[in-house]
CSV table of C-alpha atoms in Angstrom, one decimal:
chain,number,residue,atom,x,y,z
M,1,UNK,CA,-26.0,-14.1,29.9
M,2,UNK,CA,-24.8,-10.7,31.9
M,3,UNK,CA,-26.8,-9.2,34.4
M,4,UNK,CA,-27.6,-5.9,33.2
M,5,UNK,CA,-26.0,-2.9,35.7
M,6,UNK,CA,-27.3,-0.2,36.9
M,7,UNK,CA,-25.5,3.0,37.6
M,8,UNK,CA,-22.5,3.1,40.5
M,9,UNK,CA,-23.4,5.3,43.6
M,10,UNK,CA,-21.2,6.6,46.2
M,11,UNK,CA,-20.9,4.6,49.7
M,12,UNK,CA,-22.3,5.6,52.6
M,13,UNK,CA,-20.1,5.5,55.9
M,14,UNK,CA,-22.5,3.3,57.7
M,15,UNK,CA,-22.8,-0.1,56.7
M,16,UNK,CA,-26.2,-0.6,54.7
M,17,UNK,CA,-28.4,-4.1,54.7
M,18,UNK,CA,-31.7,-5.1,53.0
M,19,UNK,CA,-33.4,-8.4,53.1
M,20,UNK,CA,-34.4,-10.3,49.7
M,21,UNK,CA,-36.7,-12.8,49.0
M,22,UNK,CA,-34.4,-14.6,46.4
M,23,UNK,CA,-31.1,-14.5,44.0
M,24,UNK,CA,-32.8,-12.2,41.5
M,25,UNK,CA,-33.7,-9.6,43.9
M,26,UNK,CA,-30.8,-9.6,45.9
M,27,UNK,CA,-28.4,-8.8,43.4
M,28,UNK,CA,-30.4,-6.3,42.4
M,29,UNK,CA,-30.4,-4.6,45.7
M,30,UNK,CA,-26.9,-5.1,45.8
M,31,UNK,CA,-26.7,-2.7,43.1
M,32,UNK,CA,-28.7,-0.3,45.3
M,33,UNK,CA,-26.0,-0.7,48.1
M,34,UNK,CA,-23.0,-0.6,46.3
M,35,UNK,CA,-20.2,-3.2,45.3
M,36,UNK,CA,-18.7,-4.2,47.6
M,37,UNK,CA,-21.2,-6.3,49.1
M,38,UNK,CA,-21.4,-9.5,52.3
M,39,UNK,CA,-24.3,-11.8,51.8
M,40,UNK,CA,-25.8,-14.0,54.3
M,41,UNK,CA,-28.4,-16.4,54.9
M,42,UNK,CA,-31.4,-15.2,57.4
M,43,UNK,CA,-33.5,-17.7,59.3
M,44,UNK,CA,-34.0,-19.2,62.9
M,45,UNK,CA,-32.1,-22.8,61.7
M,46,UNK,CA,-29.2,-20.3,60.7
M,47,UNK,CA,-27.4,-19.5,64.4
M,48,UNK,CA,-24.1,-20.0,62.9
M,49,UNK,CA,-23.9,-18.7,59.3
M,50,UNK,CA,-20.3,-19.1,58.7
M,51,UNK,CA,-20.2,-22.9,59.7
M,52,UNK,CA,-23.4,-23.3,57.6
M,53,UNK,CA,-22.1,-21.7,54.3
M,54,UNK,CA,-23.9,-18.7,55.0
M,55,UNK,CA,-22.2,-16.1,54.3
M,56,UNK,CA,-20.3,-14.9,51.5
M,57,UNK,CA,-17.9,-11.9,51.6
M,58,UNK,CA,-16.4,-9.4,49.2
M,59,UNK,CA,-18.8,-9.8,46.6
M,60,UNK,CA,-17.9,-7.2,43.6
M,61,UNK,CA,-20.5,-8.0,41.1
M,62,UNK,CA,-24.4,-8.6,40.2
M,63,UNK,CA,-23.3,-11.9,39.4
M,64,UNK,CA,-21.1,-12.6,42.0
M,65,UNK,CA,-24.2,-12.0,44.5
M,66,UNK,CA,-26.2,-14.2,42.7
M,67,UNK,CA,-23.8,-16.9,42.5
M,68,UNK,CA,-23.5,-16.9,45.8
M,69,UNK,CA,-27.5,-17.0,46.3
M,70,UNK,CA,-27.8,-19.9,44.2
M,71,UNK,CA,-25.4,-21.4,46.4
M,72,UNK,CA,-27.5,-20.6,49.7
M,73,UNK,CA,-30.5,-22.0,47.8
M,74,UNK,CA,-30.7,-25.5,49.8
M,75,UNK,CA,-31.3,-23.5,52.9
M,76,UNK,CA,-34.6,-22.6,52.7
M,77,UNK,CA,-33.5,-19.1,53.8
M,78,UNK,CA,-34.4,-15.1,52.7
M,79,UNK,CA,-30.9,-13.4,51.9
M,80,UNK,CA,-29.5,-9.9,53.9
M,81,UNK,CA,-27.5,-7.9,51.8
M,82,UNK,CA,-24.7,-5.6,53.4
M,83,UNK,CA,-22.3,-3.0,52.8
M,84,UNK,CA,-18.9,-4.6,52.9
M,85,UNK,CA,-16.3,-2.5,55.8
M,86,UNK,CA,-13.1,-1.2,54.2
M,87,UNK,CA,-10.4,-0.9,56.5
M,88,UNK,CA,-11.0,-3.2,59.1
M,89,UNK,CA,-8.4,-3.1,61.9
M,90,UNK,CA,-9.3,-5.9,64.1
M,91,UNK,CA,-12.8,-8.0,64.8
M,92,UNK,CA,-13.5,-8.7,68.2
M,93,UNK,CA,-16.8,-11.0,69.7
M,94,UNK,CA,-18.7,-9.6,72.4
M,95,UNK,CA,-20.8,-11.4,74.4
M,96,UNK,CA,-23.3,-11.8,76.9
M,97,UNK,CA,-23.4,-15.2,79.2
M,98,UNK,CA,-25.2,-16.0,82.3
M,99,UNK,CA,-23.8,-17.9,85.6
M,100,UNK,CA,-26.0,-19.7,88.3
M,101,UNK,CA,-24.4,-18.1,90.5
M,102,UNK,CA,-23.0,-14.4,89.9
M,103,UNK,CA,-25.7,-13.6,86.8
M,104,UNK,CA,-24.7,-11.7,83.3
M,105,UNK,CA,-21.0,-11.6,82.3
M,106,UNK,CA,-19.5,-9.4,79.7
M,107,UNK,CA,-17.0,-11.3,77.6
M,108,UNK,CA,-14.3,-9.4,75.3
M,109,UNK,CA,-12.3,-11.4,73.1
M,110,UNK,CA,-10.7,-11.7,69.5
M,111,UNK,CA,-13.4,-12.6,67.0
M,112,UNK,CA,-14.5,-13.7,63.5
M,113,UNK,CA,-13.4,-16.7,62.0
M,114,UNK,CA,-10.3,-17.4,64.9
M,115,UNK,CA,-12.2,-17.1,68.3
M,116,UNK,CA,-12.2,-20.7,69.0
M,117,UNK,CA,-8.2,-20.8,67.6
M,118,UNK,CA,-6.5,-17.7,69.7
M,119,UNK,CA,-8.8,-18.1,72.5
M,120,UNK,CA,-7.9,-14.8,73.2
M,121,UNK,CA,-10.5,-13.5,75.5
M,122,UNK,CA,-11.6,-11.9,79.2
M,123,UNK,CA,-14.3,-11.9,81.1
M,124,UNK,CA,-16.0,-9.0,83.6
M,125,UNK,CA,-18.7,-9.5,85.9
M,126,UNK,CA,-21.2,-6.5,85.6
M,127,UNK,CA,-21.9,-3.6,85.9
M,128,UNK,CA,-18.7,-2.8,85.0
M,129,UNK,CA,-17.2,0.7,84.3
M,130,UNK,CA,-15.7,2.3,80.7
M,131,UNK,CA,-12.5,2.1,82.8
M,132,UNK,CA,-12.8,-1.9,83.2
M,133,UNK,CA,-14.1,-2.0,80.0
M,134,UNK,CA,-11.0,-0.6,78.1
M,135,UNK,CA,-8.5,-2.4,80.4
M,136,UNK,CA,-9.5,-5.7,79.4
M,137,UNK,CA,-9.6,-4.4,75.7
M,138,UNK,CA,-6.0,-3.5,76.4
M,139,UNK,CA,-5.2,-6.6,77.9
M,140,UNK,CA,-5.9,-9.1,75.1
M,141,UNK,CA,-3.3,-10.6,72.8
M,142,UNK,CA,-4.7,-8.1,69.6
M,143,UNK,CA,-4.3,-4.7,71.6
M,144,UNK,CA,-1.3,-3.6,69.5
M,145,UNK,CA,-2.9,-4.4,66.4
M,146,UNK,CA,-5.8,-2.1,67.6
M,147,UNK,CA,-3.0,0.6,68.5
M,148,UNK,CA,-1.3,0.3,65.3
M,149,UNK,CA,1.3,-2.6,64.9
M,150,UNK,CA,4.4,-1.9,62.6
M,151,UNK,CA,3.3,1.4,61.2
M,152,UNK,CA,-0.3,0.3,60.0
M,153,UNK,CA,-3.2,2.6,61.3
M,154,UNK,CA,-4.8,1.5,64.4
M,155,UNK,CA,-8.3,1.1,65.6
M,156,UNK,CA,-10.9,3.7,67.4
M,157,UNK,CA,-10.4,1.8,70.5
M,158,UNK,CA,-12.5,4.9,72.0
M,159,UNK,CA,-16.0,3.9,69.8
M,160,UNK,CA,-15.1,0.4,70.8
M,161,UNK,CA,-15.2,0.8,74.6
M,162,UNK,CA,-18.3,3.2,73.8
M,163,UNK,CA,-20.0,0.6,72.3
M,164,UNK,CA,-19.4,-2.3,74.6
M,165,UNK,CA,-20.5,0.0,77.3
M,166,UNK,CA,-23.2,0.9,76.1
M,167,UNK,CA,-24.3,-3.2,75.7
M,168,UNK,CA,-23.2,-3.9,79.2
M,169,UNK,CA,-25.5,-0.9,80.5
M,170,UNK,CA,-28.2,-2.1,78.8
M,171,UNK,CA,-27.5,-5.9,80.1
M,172,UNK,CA,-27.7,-4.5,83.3
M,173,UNK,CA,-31.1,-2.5,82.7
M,174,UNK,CA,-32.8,-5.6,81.2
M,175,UNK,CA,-30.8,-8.3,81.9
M,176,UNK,CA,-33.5,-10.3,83.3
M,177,UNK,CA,-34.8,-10.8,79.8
M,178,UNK,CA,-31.3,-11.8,78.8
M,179,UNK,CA,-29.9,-15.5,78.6
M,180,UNK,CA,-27.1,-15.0,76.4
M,181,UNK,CA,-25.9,-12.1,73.6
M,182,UNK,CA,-23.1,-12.7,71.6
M,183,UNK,CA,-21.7,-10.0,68.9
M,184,UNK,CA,-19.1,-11.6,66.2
M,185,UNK,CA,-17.9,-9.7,64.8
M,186,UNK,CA,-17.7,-6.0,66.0
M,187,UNK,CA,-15.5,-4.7,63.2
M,188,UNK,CA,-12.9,-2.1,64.7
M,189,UNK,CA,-12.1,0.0,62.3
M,190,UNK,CA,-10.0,3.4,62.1
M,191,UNK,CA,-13.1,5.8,63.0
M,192,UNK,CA,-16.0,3.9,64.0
M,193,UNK,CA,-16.9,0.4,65.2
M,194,UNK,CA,-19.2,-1.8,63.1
M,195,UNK,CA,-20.9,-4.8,64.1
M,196,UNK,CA,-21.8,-7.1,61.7
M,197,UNK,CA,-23.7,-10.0,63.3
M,198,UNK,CA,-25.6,-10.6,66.5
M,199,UNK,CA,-26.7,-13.7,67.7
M,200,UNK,CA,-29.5,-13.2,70.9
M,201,UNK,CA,-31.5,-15.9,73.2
M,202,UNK,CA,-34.0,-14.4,75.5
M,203,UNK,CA,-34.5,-16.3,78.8
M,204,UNK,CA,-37.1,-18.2,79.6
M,205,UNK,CA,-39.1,-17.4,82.5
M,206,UNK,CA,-41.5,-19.7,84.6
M,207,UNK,CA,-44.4,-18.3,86.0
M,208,UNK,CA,-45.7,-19.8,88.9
């Protein structure tokens, strides 16, 4: 049997989410969103969705969303429904490590599904400044995609430095709380960034 529609509404230019309890109500608050749609799997045991079959993309229907649900059913999981980004340029992964030795490290690197494949990546110590910031941006592998690569629109590498800088100031404000941070993907997109997943363990303190 169908799922019954509701009516179509226009798309916001932020991404949108909303959490569901199950496959009924998610695909009705896909509805709410507007088709396009990602879904994914919520829950501590989830750290990496994609690997886990948690997360399904480009979702165009009620019972596409559903279908999908019914799918993440095994994982004993609530469901986050998102807008889907048009558009997208390039995804990076941003990340946040710590080393005995020197502390936090900001990491830049090509992301989604191929970071592990292009290994396409550099590292600053922080604090480090915008300027540092959009060099190594510039410097990876991807940087003429982001500018545009055989007459296709580039990214707003501007919003992406902004962003980044903005989570490396706050590493450096509260980095103490910080073990590790890692954003993948941060969705580059033609105006605007977008980041899509987040990944965040606190550290551990002792107290004597």
């Amino acid at each position: 049997m169908a799922l019954q529609r509701g009516p179509s509404r226009h798309r916001h230019p932020d991404a949108q989410g909303v959490l569901a309890d199950d496959a009924t109500e998610a695909w009705k608050k896909a509805e709410e969103i507007g088709f396009p749609v990602v879904l994914k799997g919520v829950g501590e045991h989830l750290l990496h969705k994609t690997e886990m079959g948690a997360v399904a993309v480009n979702l165009k229907t009620p019972e596409d969303v559903a279908a999908a649900a019914f799918r993440m059913s095994g994982l004993d999981c609530r469901f986050l429904i998102e807008e889907m980004a048009q558009d997208i340029v390039a995804e990076l992964i941003v990340g946040l490590s710590r080393d005995p030795l020197f502390g936090l490290f900001l990491t830049i690197g090509a992301g989604g599904i191929f970071v592990e494949i292009m290994q396409d990546s550099r590292a600053l110590l922080l604090p480090a400044s915008r300027g540092d910031i959009r060099a190594a941006l510039m410097s990876l592998r991807i940087a003429p995609i982001l500018e545009g690569y055989r007459g296709k629109p580039g990214g707003d590498i501007e919003a992406a430095v902004d962003a980044i800088a903005r989570l490396a100031d706050h590493a450096v404000k509260s980095g103490d709380k910080i073990e590790e941070l890692d954003i993948n993907p941060l969705m580059i997109l033609p105006k605007g960034v977008l980041a899509v997943d987040a990944l965040l363990r606190p550290r551990k303190v002792n107290h004597v």
